[in-house]
Short mmCIF file of N, CA and C in Angstrom, two decimals:
data_model
loop_
_atom_site.label_atom_id
_atom_site.label_comp_id
_atom_site.label_asym_id
_atom_site.label_seq_id
_atom_site.Cartn_x
_atom_site.Cartn_y
_atom_site.Cartn_z
N MET A 8 -35.52 31.58 -8.88
CA MET A 8 -35.80 30.15 -8.92
C MET A 8 -35.26 29.52 -10.20
N GLU A 9 -35.29 30.25 -11.30
CA GLU A 9 -34.80 29.74 -12.57
C GLU A 9 -33.33 29.35 -12.47
N THR A 10 -32.53 30.11 -11.70
CA THR A 10 -31.10 29.81 -11.55
C THR A 10 -30.89 28.46 -10.88
N LEU A 11 -31.75 28.09 -9.93
CA LEU A 11 -31.59 26.83 -9.21
C LEU A 11 -31.89 25.62 -10.08
N GLU A 12 -32.74 25.78 -11.09
CA GLU A 12 -33.07 24.69 -12.00
C GLU A 12 -32.05 24.55 -13.12
N LYS A 13 -31.18 25.52 -13.24
CA LYS A 13 -30.18 25.53 -14.30
C LYS A 13 -29.22 24.36 -14.13
N ARG A 14 -28.86 23.76 -15.24
CA ARG A 14 -27.85 22.70 -15.24
C ARG A 14 -26.52 23.31 -15.61
N ILE A 15 -25.51 23.01 -14.81
CA ILE A 15 -24.15 23.42 -15.10
C ILE A 15 -23.30 22.16 -15.10
N ASN A 16 -22.65 21.88 -16.21
CA ASN A 16 -21.80 20.70 -16.35
C ASN A 16 -22.55 19.40 -16.05
N GLY A 17 -23.86 19.39 -16.32
CA GLY A 17 -24.66 18.19 -16.11
C GLY A 17 -25.27 18.07 -14.73
N PHE A 18 -25.00 19.02 -13.83
CA PHE A 18 -25.54 19.00 -12.48
C PHE A 18 -26.59 20.09 -12.33
N LYS A 19 -27.67 19.81 -11.59
CA LYS A 19 -28.67 20.83 -11.28
C LYS A 19 -28.21 21.58 -10.02
N SER A 20 -28.23 22.90 -10.10
CA SER A 20 -27.85 23.72 -8.95
C SER A 20 -28.69 23.37 -7.73
N GLN A 21 -29.98 23.15 -7.92
CA GLN A 21 -30.87 22.83 -6.79
C GLN A 21 -30.46 21.50 -6.14
N ASP A 22 -30.10 20.51 -6.95
CA ASP A 22 -29.67 19.22 -6.39
C ASP A 22 -28.43 19.39 -5.53
N ILE A 23 -27.48 20.19 -5.98
CA ILE A 23 -26.26 20.43 -5.20
C ILE A 23 -26.62 21.08 -3.88
N MET A 24 -27.45 22.12 -3.93
CA MET A 24 -27.85 22.84 -2.71
C MET A 24 -28.62 21.93 -1.76
N ASP A 25 -29.53 21.11 -2.29
CA ASP A 25 -30.31 20.20 -1.45
C ASP A 25 -29.42 19.17 -0.77
N THR A 26 -28.45 18.62 -1.52
CA THR A 26 -27.54 17.62 -0.95
C THR A 26 -26.68 18.24 0.16
N VAL A 27 -26.11 19.38 -0.11
CA VAL A 27 -25.27 20.06 0.89
C VAL A 27 -26.11 20.41 2.13
N GLY A 28 -27.32 20.92 1.92
CA GLY A 28 -28.19 21.26 3.04
C GLY A 28 -28.56 20.05 3.88
N ALA A 29 -28.86 18.93 3.23
CA ALA A 29 -29.22 17.71 3.96
C ALA A 29 -28.04 17.22 4.80
N ILE A 30 -26.85 17.26 4.23
CA ILE A 30 -25.66 16.81 4.98
C ILE A 30 -25.36 17.75 6.13
N GLN A 31 -25.54 19.04 5.92
CA GLN A 31 -25.30 20.00 7.01
C GLN A 31 -26.27 19.77 8.16
N SER A 32 -27.52 19.39 7.85
CA SER A 32 -28.49 19.16 8.91
C SER A 32 -28.35 17.78 9.56
N ASN A 33 -27.77 16.81 8.83
CA ASN A 33 -27.55 15.47 9.39
C ASN A 33 -26.27 14.89 8.79
N PRO A 34 -25.11 15.10 9.43
CA PRO A 34 -23.83 14.62 8.89
C PRO A 34 -23.77 13.10 8.66
N GLU A 35 -24.64 12.32 9.29
CA GLU A 35 -24.64 10.87 9.09
C GLU A 35 -24.97 10.52 7.63
N ILE A 36 -25.69 11.39 6.95
CA ILE A 36 -26.05 11.16 5.54
C ILE A 36 -24.80 11.05 4.68
N ALA A 37 -23.71 11.68 5.09
CA ALA A 37 -22.48 11.73 4.30
C ALA A 37 -21.65 10.46 4.39
N LYS A 38 -22.01 9.53 5.25
CA LYS A 38 -21.20 8.33 5.46
C LYS A 38 -21.63 7.21 4.51
N PHE A 39 -20.66 6.69 3.77
CA PHE A 39 -20.91 5.65 2.77
C PHE A 39 -20.03 4.44 3.04
N ILE A 40 -20.50 3.27 2.65
CA ILE A 40 -19.72 2.04 2.64
C ILE A 40 -19.89 1.43 1.25
N PHE A 41 -18.79 1.39 0.49
CA PHE A 41 -18.82 0.79 -0.85
C PHE A 41 -18.27 -0.62 -0.78
N ARG A 42 -18.77 -1.50 -1.64
CA ARG A 42 -18.40 -2.91 -1.60
C ARG A 42 -18.05 -3.43 -2.99
N VAL A 43 -17.09 -4.34 -3.02
CA VAL A 43 -16.72 -5.04 -4.25
C VAL A 43 -16.57 -6.52 -3.90
N ARG A 44 -17.06 -7.37 -4.76
CA ARG A 44 -16.86 -8.81 -4.62
C ARG A 44 -15.97 -9.24 -5.78
N ASN A 45 -15.00 -10.09 -5.48
CA ASN A 45 -14.04 -10.51 -6.50
C ASN A 45 -13.89 -12.01 -6.45
N GLN A 46 -13.74 -12.64 -7.62
CA GLN A 46 -13.52 -14.09 -7.70
C GLN A 46 -12.42 -14.36 -8.71
N TRP A 47 -11.47 -15.17 -8.28
CA TRP A 47 -10.38 -15.60 -9.15
C TRP A 47 -10.93 -16.57 -10.18
N ILE A 48 -10.46 -16.44 -11.44
CA ILE A 48 -10.90 -17.33 -12.52
C ILE A 48 -9.77 -18.28 -12.90
N ALA A 49 -8.63 -17.74 -13.33
CA ALA A 49 -7.46 -18.57 -13.66
C ALA A 49 -6.28 -17.64 -13.91
N GLY A 50 -5.08 -18.10 -13.53
CA GLY A 50 -3.89 -17.29 -13.75
C GLY A 50 -4.05 -15.92 -13.14
N GLY A 51 -3.83 -14.87 -13.93
CA GLY A 51 -4.00 -13.50 -13.45
C GLY A 51 -5.39 -12.95 -13.69
N HIS A 52 -6.31 -13.79 -14.15
CA HIS A 52 -7.67 -13.34 -14.49
C HIS A 52 -8.59 -13.51 -13.29
N ASN A 53 -9.24 -12.43 -12.91
CA ASN A 53 -10.27 -12.48 -11.88
C ASN A 53 -11.36 -11.48 -12.23
N ARG A 54 -12.49 -11.59 -11.57
CA ARG A 54 -13.65 -10.78 -11.93
C ARG A 54 -14.24 -10.14 -10.68
N SER A 55 -14.51 -8.85 -10.79
CA SER A 55 -15.15 -8.13 -9.69
C SER A 55 -16.56 -7.73 -10.09
N SER A 56 -17.46 -7.78 -9.11
CA SER A 56 -18.81 -7.26 -9.34
C SER A 56 -19.09 -6.22 -8.25
N ILE A 57 -19.76 -5.17 -8.69
CA ILE A 57 -20.07 -4.05 -7.81
C ILE A 57 -21.55 -3.76 -7.95
N LYS A 58 -22.28 -3.84 -6.85
CA LYS A 58 -23.71 -3.56 -6.91
C LYS A 58 -24.18 -2.77 -5.71
N ASP A 59 -24.16 -3.37 -4.54
CA ASP A 59 -24.76 -2.74 -3.38
C ASP A 59 -23.77 -1.86 -2.62
N PHE A 60 -24.31 -0.83 -1.98
CA PHE A 60 -23.54 0.03 -1.10
C PHE A 60 -24.48 0.67 -0.09
N TYR A 61 -23.89 1.20 0.96
CA TYR A 61 -24.63 1.91 1.99
C TYR A 61 -24.34 3.39 1.84
N GLY A 62 -25.36 4.22 1.84
CA GLY A 62 -25.16 5.67 1.76
C GLY A 62 -26.46 6.40 2.03
N GLY A 63 -26.35 7.61 2.55
CA GLY A 63 -27.56 8.37 2.87
C GLY A 63 -28.37 7.73 3.97
N CYS A 64 -27.71 7.00 4.85
CA CYS A 64 -28.31 6.32 6.01
C CYS A 64 -29.15 5.10 5.64
N VAL A 65 -29.00 4.57 4.41
CA VAL A 65 -29.76 3.38 4.00
C VAL A 65 -28.91 2.52 3.06
N GLU A 66 -29.31 1.26 2.93
CA GLU A 66 -28.73 0.41 1.90
C GLU A 66 -29.33 0.86 0.57
N ASP A 67 -28.49 1.11 -0.40
CA ASP A 67 -28.96 1.57 -1.70
C ASP A 67 -29.58 0.42 -2.48
N GLU A 68 -30.69 0.67 -3.15
CA GLU A 68 -31.36 -0.34 -3.96
C GLU A 68 -31.58 0.15 -5.39
N SER A 69 -30.82 1.16 -5.81
CA SER A 69 -31.02 1.75 -7.13
C SER A 69 -30.45 0.90 -8.26
N ARG A 70 -29.57 -0.02 -7.95
CA ARG A 70 -28.94 -0.84 -8.99
C ARG A 70 -29.60 -2.21 -9.05
N THR A 71 -30.14 -2.54 -10.21
CA THR A 71 -30.79 -3.85 -10.35
C THR A 71 -29.79 -4.92 -10.80
N GLU A 72 -28.75 -4.51 -11.50
CA GLU A 72 -27.73 -5.43 -11.98
C GLU A 72 -26.36 -4.93 -11.53
N PRO A 73 -25.43 -5.85 -11.26
CA PRO A 73 -24.09 -5.40 -10.86
C PRO A 73 -23.28 -4.90 -12.06
N PHE A 74 -22.32 -4.04 -11.77
CA PHE A 74 -21.30 -3.69 -12.74
C PHE A 74 -20.24 -4.78 -12.64
N VAL A 75 -19.78 -5.31 -13.76
CA VAL A 75 -18.82 -6.41 -13.76
C VAL A 75 -17.54 -5.97 -14.46
N PHE A 76 -16.42 -6.22 -13.80
CA PHE A 76 -15.11 -5.82 -14.33
C PHE A 76 -14.17 -7.00 -14.29
N ASP A 77 -13.58 -7.34 -15.43
CA ASP A 77 -12.57 -8.38 -15.47
C ASP A 77 -11.20 -7.73 -15.29
N ASN A 78 -10.40 -8.33 -14.43
CA ASN A 78 -9.01 -7.91 -14.22
C ASN A 78 -8.12 -8.98 -14.80
N SER A 79 -7.07 -8.58 -15.46
CA SER A 79 -6.11 -9.53 -15.99
C SER A 79 -4.77 -8.82 -16.14
N GLU A 80 -3.91 -9.39 -16.92
CA GLU A 80 -2.60 -8.82 -17.19
C GLU A 80 -2.30 -9.00 -18.67
N PRO A 81 -1.44 -8.16 -19.22
CA PRO A 81 -0.99 -8.39 -20.59
C PRO A 81 -0.03 -9.59 -20.61
N PRO A 82 0.19 -10.19 -21.78
CA PRO A 82 1.07 -11.36 -21.86
C PRO A 82 2.46 -11.15 -21.24
N ILE A 83 3.03 -9.96 -21.37
CA ILE A 83 4.36 -9.73 -20.81
C ILE A 83 4.36 -9.85 -19.28
N LEU A 84 3.17 -9.71 -18.67
CA LEU A 84 3.03 -9.89 -17.23
C LEU A 84 2.27 -11.18 -16.92
N LEU A 85 2.38 -12.15 -17.84
CA LEU A 85 1.88 -13.52 -17.67
C LEU A 85 0.36 -13.64 -17.71
N GLY A 86 -0.32 -12.71 -18.37
CA GLY A 86 -1.76 -12.77 -18.51
C GLY A 86 -2.17 -12.94 -19.95
N ASN A 87 -3.48 -12.86 -20.17
CA ASN A 87 -4.04 -13.04 -21.51
C ASN A 87 -4.94 -11.88 -21.93
N ASN A 88 -4.80 -10.73 -21.30
CA ASN A 88 -5.59 -9.53 -21.66
C ASN A 88 -7.10 -9.74 -21.56
N GLU A 89 -7.57 -10.46 -20.55
CA GLU A 89 -9.02 -10.62 -20.37
C GLU A 89 -9.65 -9.33 -19.84
N GLY A 90 -8.83 -8.40 -19.42
CA GLY A 90 -9.30 -7.11 -18.91
C GLY A 90 -8.10 -6.25 -18.58
N ALA A 91 -8.37 -5.00 -18.20
CA ALA A 91 -7.29 -4.12 -17.76
C ALA A 91 -6.69 -4.70 -16.48
N ASN A 92 -5.43 -4.36 -16.21
CA ASN A 92 -4.86 -4.87 -14.96
C ASN A 92 -5.22 -3.94 -13.80
N PRO A 93 -5.13 -4.44 -12.57
CA PRO A 93 -5.59 -3.64 -11.43
C PRO A 93 -4.94 -2.26 -11.31
N VAL A 94 -3.65 -2.14 -11.64
CA VAL A 94 -3.04 -0.81 -11.53
C VAL A 94 -3.57 0.14 -12.60
N GLU A 95 -4.02 -0.40 -13.74
CA GLU A 95 -4.68 0.44 -14.75
C GLU A 95 -6.05 0.89 -14.24
N TYR A 96 -6.76 0.01 -13.52
CA TYR A 96 -8.03 0.40 -12.92
C TYR A 96 -7.83 1.52 -11.90
N ILE A 97 -6.71 1.51 -11.20
CA ILE A 97 -6.42 2.60 -10.26
C ILE A 97 -6.33 3.92 -11.02
N LEU A 98 -5.62 3.92 -12.15
CA LEU A 98 -5.52 5.13 -12.96
C LEU A 98 -6.91 5.55 -13.47
N HIS A 99 -7.71 4.58 -13.88
CA HIS A 99 -9.07 4.86 -14.34
C HIS A 99 -9.88 5.49 -13.20
N GLY A 100 -9.81 4.89 -12.02
CA GLY A 100 -10.54 5.42 -10.86
C GLY A 100 -10.08 6.83 -10.50
N LEU A 101 -8.78 7.05 -10.55
CA LEU A 101 -8.23 8.37 -10.24
C LEU A 101 -8.70 9.40 -11.27
N ALA A 102 -8.61 9.05 -12.54
CA ALA A 102 -9.04 9.97 -13.61
C ALA A 102 -10.52 10.30 -13.48
N GLY A 103 -11.34 9.27 -13.30
CA GLY A 103 -12.78 9.48 -13.19
C GLY A 103 -13.16 10.30 -11.98
N CYS A 104 -12.54 10.01 -10.85
CA CYS A 104 -12.89 10.72 -9.62
C CYS A 104 -12.42 12.17 -9.67
N MET A 105 -11.23 12.41 -10.18
CA MET A 105 -10.76 13.79 -10.27
C MET A 105 -11.62 14.59 -11.23
N THR A 106 -12.01 13.99 -12.35
CA THR A 106 -12.84 14.69 -13.33
C THR A 106 -14.22 15.00 -12.75
N THR A 107 -14.86 14.01 -12.14
CA THR A 107 -16.18 14.23 -11.54
C THR A 107 -16.10 15.28 -10.44
N THR A 108 -15.07 15.18 -9.60
CA THR A 108 -14.90 16.16 -8.53
C THR A 108 -14.74 17.56 -9.10
N MET A 109 -13.91 17.69 -10.13
CA MET A 109 -13.71 18.99 -10.76
C MET A 109 -15.02 19.55 -11.30
N MET A 110 -15.78 18.72 -12.01
CA MET A 110 -17.01 19.19 -12.64
C MET A 110 -18.09 19.53 -11.61
N LEU A 111 -18.19 18.75 -10.53
CA LEU A 111 -19.16 19.05 -9.49
C LEU A 111 -18.83 20.37 -8.81
N HIS A 112 -17.57 20.55 -8.42
CA HIS A 112 -17.18 21.80 -7.77
C HIS A 112 -17.27 22.98 -8.74
N ALA A 113 -16.98 22.74 -10.01
CA ALA A 113 -17.13 23.80 -11.01
C ALA A 113 -18.60 24.23 -11.07
N ALA A 114 -19.51 23.26 -11.13
CA ALA A 114 -20.94 23.58 -11.18
C ALA A 114 -21.37 24.33 -9.93
N ALA A 115 -20.92 23.89 -8.77
CA ALA A 115 -21.28 24.57 -7.52
C ALA A 115 -20.76 26.00 -7.48
N ASN A 116 -19.69 26.26 -8.22
CA ASN A 116 -19.12 27.61 -8.27
C ASN A 116 -19.52 28.38 -9.52
N GLY A 117 -20.47 27.83 -10.29
CA GLY A 117 -20.99 28.52 -11.46
C GLY A 117 -20.03 28.59 -12.64
N ILE A 118 -19.06 27.68 -12.70
CA ILE A 118 -18.09 27.67 -13.81
C ILE A 118 -18.54 26.63 -14.83
N GLU A 119 -18.93 27.08 -16.00
CA GLU A 119 -19.35 26.17 -17.06
C GLU A 119 -18.14 25.75 -17.89
N VAL A 120 -18.02 24.45 -18.11
CA VAL A 120 -16.90 23.89 -18.86
C VAL A 120 -17.46 23.15 -20.07
N GLU A 121 -16.78 23.29 -21.20
CA GLU A 121 -17.25 22.63 -22.42
C GLU A 121 -16.65 21.24 -22.62
N HIS A 122 -15.38 21.07 -22.24
CA HIS A 122 -14.70 19.81 -22.54
C HIS A 122 -13.54 19.60 -21.56
N VAL A 123 -13.41 18.38 -21.08
CA VAL A 123 -12.28 18.03 -20.21
C VAL A 123 -11.75 16.67 -20.64
N GLU A 124 -10.45 16.57 -20.77
CA GLU A 124 -9.77 15.31 -21.00
C GLU A 124 -8.62 15.22 -20.01
N SER A 125 -8.31 14.02 -19.61
CA SER A 125 -7.13 13.84 -18.76
C SER A 125 -6.27 12.71 -19.32
N TYR A 126 -5.00 12.81 -19.07
CA TYR A 126 -4.02 11.83 -19.53
C TYR A 126 -3.20 11.44 -18.31
N LEU A 127 -3.20 10.16 -17.98
CA LEU A 127 -2.50 9.69 -16.80
C LEU A 127 -1.45 8.66 -17.18
N GLU A 128 -0.34 8.71 -16.47
CA GLU A 128 0.73 7.71 -16.60
C GLU A 128 1.19 7.34 -15.20
N GLY A 129 1.36 6.05 -14.99
CA GLY A 129 1.88 5.57 -13.72
C GLY A 129 3.15 4.78 -13.96
N ASP A 130 4.22 5.14 -13.23
CA ASP A 130 5.50 4.42 -13.34
C ASP A 130 5.54 3.31 -12.30
N LEU A 131 5.74 2.09 -12.76
CA LEU A 131 5.75 0.93 -11.87
C LEU A 131 6.91 0.02 -12.25
N ASP A 132 7.68 -0.39 -11.26
CA ASP A 132 8.79 -1.33 -11.45
C ASP A 132 8.37 -2.65 -10.80
N VAL A 133 8.16 -3.71 -11.58
CA VAL A 133 7.63 -4.97 -11.04
C VAL A 133 8.63 -5.74 -10.19
N GLN A 134 9.87 -5.27 -10.07
CA GLN A 134 10.84 -5.94 -9.20
C GLN A 134 10.35 -5.98 -7.75
N GLY A 135 9.65 -4.92 -7.32
CA GLY A 135 9.11 -4.89 -5.96
C GLY A 135 8.01 -5.92 -5.79
N PHE A 136 7.04 -5.93 -6.68
CA PHE A 136 5.92 -6.87 -6.64
C PHE A 136 6.41 -8.32 -6.68
N LEU A 137 7.42 -8.58 -7.51
CA LEU A 137 7.93 -9.94 -7.64
C LEU A 137 8.88 -10.36 -6.52
N GLY A 138 9.17 -9.44 -5.60
CA GLY A 138 10.07 -9.74 -4.49
C GLY A 138 11.53 -9.84 -4.89
N LEU A 139 11.90 -9.26 -6.03
CA LEU A 139 13.28 -9.34 -6.52
C LEU A 139 14.17 -8.26 -5.91
N ASP A 140 13.56 -7.16 -5.48
CA ASP A 140 14.33 -6.06 -4.90
C ASP A 140 13.46 -5.37 -3.85
N ASN A 141 13.79 -5.61 -2.58
CA ASN A 141 12.99 -5.05 -1.49
C ASN A 141 13.07 -3.54 -1.39
N SER A 142 14.02 -2.92 -2.07
CA SER A 142 14.11 -1.46 -2.04
C SER A 142 13.17 -0.81 -3.06
N VAL A 143 12.56 -1.62 -3.92
CA VAL A 143 11.64 -1.11 -4.94
C VAL A 143 10.21 -1.25 -4.41
N ARG A 144 9.49 -0.17 -4.46
CA ARG A 144 8.11 -0.15 -4.01
C ARG A 144 7.27 -1.13 -4.83
N ASN A 145 6.27 -1.78 -4.22
CA ASN A 145 5.40 -2.73 -4.93
C ASN A 145 4.46 -2.05 -5.91
N GLY A 146 4.06 -0.84 -5.61
CA GLY A 146 3.09 -0.12 -6.45
C GLY A 146 3.75 0.98 -7.25
N TYR A 147 2.89 1.91 -7.68
CA TYR A 147 3.40 3.03 -8.47
C TYR A 147 4.45 3.83 -7.73
N GLN A 148 5.53 4.18 -8.43
CA GLN A 148 6.53 5.08 -7.89
C GLN A 148 6.12 6.52 -8.13
N ASN A 149 5.34 6.73 -9.17
CA ASN A 149 4.95 8.09 -9.56
C ASN A 149 3.74 8.01 -10.48
N ILE A 150 2.83 8.96 -10.34
CA ILE A 150 1.69 9.09 -11.24
C ILE A 150 1.68 10.52 -11.76
N LYS A 151 1.58 10.66 -13.07
CA LYS A 151 1.51 11.98 -13.70
C LYS A 151 0.11 12.16 -14.29
N VAL A 152 -0.50 13.31 -14.01
CA VAL A 152 -1.84 13.62 -14.51
C VAL A 152 -1.77 14.95 -15.24
N ASN A 153 -2.26 14.97 -16.47
CA ASN A 153 -2.36 16.20 -17.25
C ASN A 153 -3.80 16.38 -17.69
N PHE A 154 -4.32 17.58 -17.49
CA PHE A 154 -5.68 17.90 -17.89
C PHE A 154 -5.69 18.86 -19.07
N LYS A 155 -6.63 18.63 -19.98
CA LYS A 155 -6.93 19.56 -21.06
C LYS A 155 -8.35 20.05 -20.78
N ILE A 156 -8.50 21.35 -20.52
CA ILE A 156 -9.80 21.92 -20.16
C ILE A 156 -10.15 22.99 -21.18
N GLU A 157 -11.36 22.88 -21.74
CA GLU A 157 -11.80 23.86 -22.74
C GLU A 157 -13.11 24.49 -22.31
N GLY A 158 -13.26 25.73 -22.62
CA GLY A 158 -14.48 26.47 -22.33
C GLY A 158 -14.19 27.95 -22.32
N ASN A 159 -15.22 28.73 -22.18
CA ASN A 159 -15.07 30.17 -22.09
C ASN A 159 -14.74 30.54 -20.65
N ILE A 160 -13.52 30.21 -20.23
CA ILE A 160 -13.10 30.41 -18.84
C ILE A 160 -11.80 31.19 -18.79
N THR A 161 -11.61 31.88 -17.68
CA THR A 161 -10.40 32.67 -17.50
C THR A 161 -9.27 31.77 -17.00
N GLU A 162 -8.06 32.30 -17.02
CA GLU A 162 -6.92 31.55 -16.50
C GLU A 162 -7.10 31.31 -15.00
N GLU A 163 -7.67 32.26 -14.29
CA GLU A 163 -7.93 32.08 -12.86
C GLU A 163 -8.92 30.94 -12.63
N GLN A 164 -9.98 30.88 -13.44
CA GLN A 164 -10.94 29.78 -13.33
C GLN A 164 -10.29 28.44 -13.66
N ARG A 165 -9.41 28.44 -14.64
CA ARG A 165 -8.70 27.22 -15.01
C ARG A 165 -7.87 26.71 -13.83
N ARG A 166 -7.18 27.61 -13.15
CA ARG A 166 -6.41 27.22 -11.95
C ARG A 166 -7.34 26.74 -10.83
N GLN A 167 -8.49 27.40 -10.70
CA GLN A 167 -9.47 26.99 -9.69
C GLN A 167 -9.97 25.58 -9.99
N LEU A 168 -10.23 25.29 -11.26
CA LEU A 168 -10.68 23.95 -11.66
C LEU A 168 -9.65 22.89 -11.26
N ILE A 169 -8.39 23.17 -11.53
CA ILE A 169 -7.33 22.22 -11.16
C ILE A 169 -7.27 22.06 -9.65
N SER A 170 -7.50 23.13 -8.90
CA SER A 170 -7.45 23.03 -7.43
C SER A 170 -8.55 22.10 -6.90
N PHE A 171 -9.67 21.99 -7.63
CA PHE A 171 -10.76 21.13 -7.19
C PHE A 171 -10.37 19.65 -7.20
N VAL A 172 -9.46 19.23 -8.08
CA VAL A 172 -9.13 17.80 -8.18
C VAL A 172 -8.51 17.28 -6.88
N TYR A 173 -7.93 18.15 -6.09
CA TYR A 173 -7.32 17.73 -4.82
C TYR A 173 -8.37 17.34 -3.78
N LYS A 174 -9.63 17.62 -4.06
CA LYS A 174 -10.73 17.21 -3.17
C LYS A 174 -11.24 15.81 -3.53
N SER A 175 -10.74 15.23 -4.61
CA SER A 175 -11.17 13.91 -5.07
C SER A 175 -10.87 12.84 -4.02
N PRO A 176 -11.88 12.01 -3.67
CA PRO A 176 -11.63 10.91 -2.74
C PRO A 176 -10.54 9.95 -3.23
N VAL A 177 -10.50 9.64 -4.52
CA VAL A 177 -9.49 8.71 -5.01
C VAL A 177 -8.11 9.37 -4.99
N PHE A 178 -8.04 10.66 -5.27
CA PHE A 178 -6.76 11.37 -5.13
C PHE A 178 -6.26 11.22 -3.70
N ASP A 179 -7.15 11.40 -2.73
CA ASP A 179 -6.78 11.23 -1.33
C ASP A 179 -6.31 9.80 -1.04
N ILE A 180 -7.00 8.83 -1.58
CA ILE A 180 -6.65 7.42 -1.35
C ILE A 180 -5.25 7.10 -1.87
N VAL A 181 -4.92 7.58 -3.07
CA VAL A 181 -3.62 7.23 -3.65
C VAL A 181 -2.48 8.10 -3.13
N THR A 182 -2.78 9.22 -2.47
CA THR A 182 -1.71 10.08 -1.98
C THR A 182 -1.52 10.00 -0.47
N ASN A 183 -2.40 9.30 0.23
CA ASN A 183 -2.28 9.13 1.68
C ASN A 183 -2.46 7.67 2.04
N LYS A 184 -1.77 7.25 3.08
CA LYS A 184 -1.95 5.86 3.54
C LYS A 184 -3.38 5.66 4.04
N VAL A 185 -4.01 4.58 3.61
CA VAL A 185 -5.33 4.21 4.06
C VAL A 185 -5.19 2.89 4.82
N PRO A 186 -5.67 2.83 6.06
CA PRO A 186 -5.61 1.55 6.77
C PRO A 186 -6.41 0.47 6.03
N VAL A 187 -5.78 -0.66 5.79
CA VAL A 187 -6.44 -1.78 5.12
C VAL A 187 -6.25 -3.00 6.00
N SER A 188 -7.35 -3.63 6.38
CA SER A 188 -7.25 -4.87 7.17
C SER A 188 -7.53 -6.04 6.24
N VAL A 189 -6.77 -7.11 6.41
CA VAL A 189 -6.91 -8.32 5.59
C VAL A 189 -7.16 -9.48 6.53
N SER A 190 -8.21 -10.28 6.24
CA SER A 190 -8.52 -11.42 7.10
C SER A 190 -9.13 -12.55 6.28
N LEU A 191 -9.28 -13.68 6.88
CA LEU A 191 -9.94 -14.83 6.27
C LEU A 191 -11.37 -14.89 6.75
N ILE A 192 -12.29 -15.36 5.87
CA ILE A 192 -13.68 -15.59 6.32
C ILE A 192 -14.03 -17.04 6.14
#
């Protein structure tokens, strides 16, 4: 029983087992709907708020206040730096999701990690976005991710940790086409 109460990488082994068991007994628990509300402010500046979501077969009520994120552009892209730009948020989301995924799967596999850092770069040519060259993609042409992982781990465990990042939902989103519908309300 002591092993189940143990925390590995900030996760309780019992919590992982309970969550997996609940989903195995009722797969509907695994279905989530996340929501973001966004409002344009001026120029390239807009603001998103994130609060409510559906998960575990219920509307979540754990958040009393929304998370608020300002999106903008640097001056060279006609903004005033009121916030990171949306493609930078994509890199942030990718980094965060891959790291969390790695640490959760590491904990589930009993691999203790002391420190993880990631460094991401995305190559983007704005000619596509601006409609100047239709042969240039609108978004990132390439994203490079490098991880620095420290701990008393073997080289095999290090490779296993890197393999876990491919299970990241955001990794899947940026590497596979996701159907997106756009409409007016």
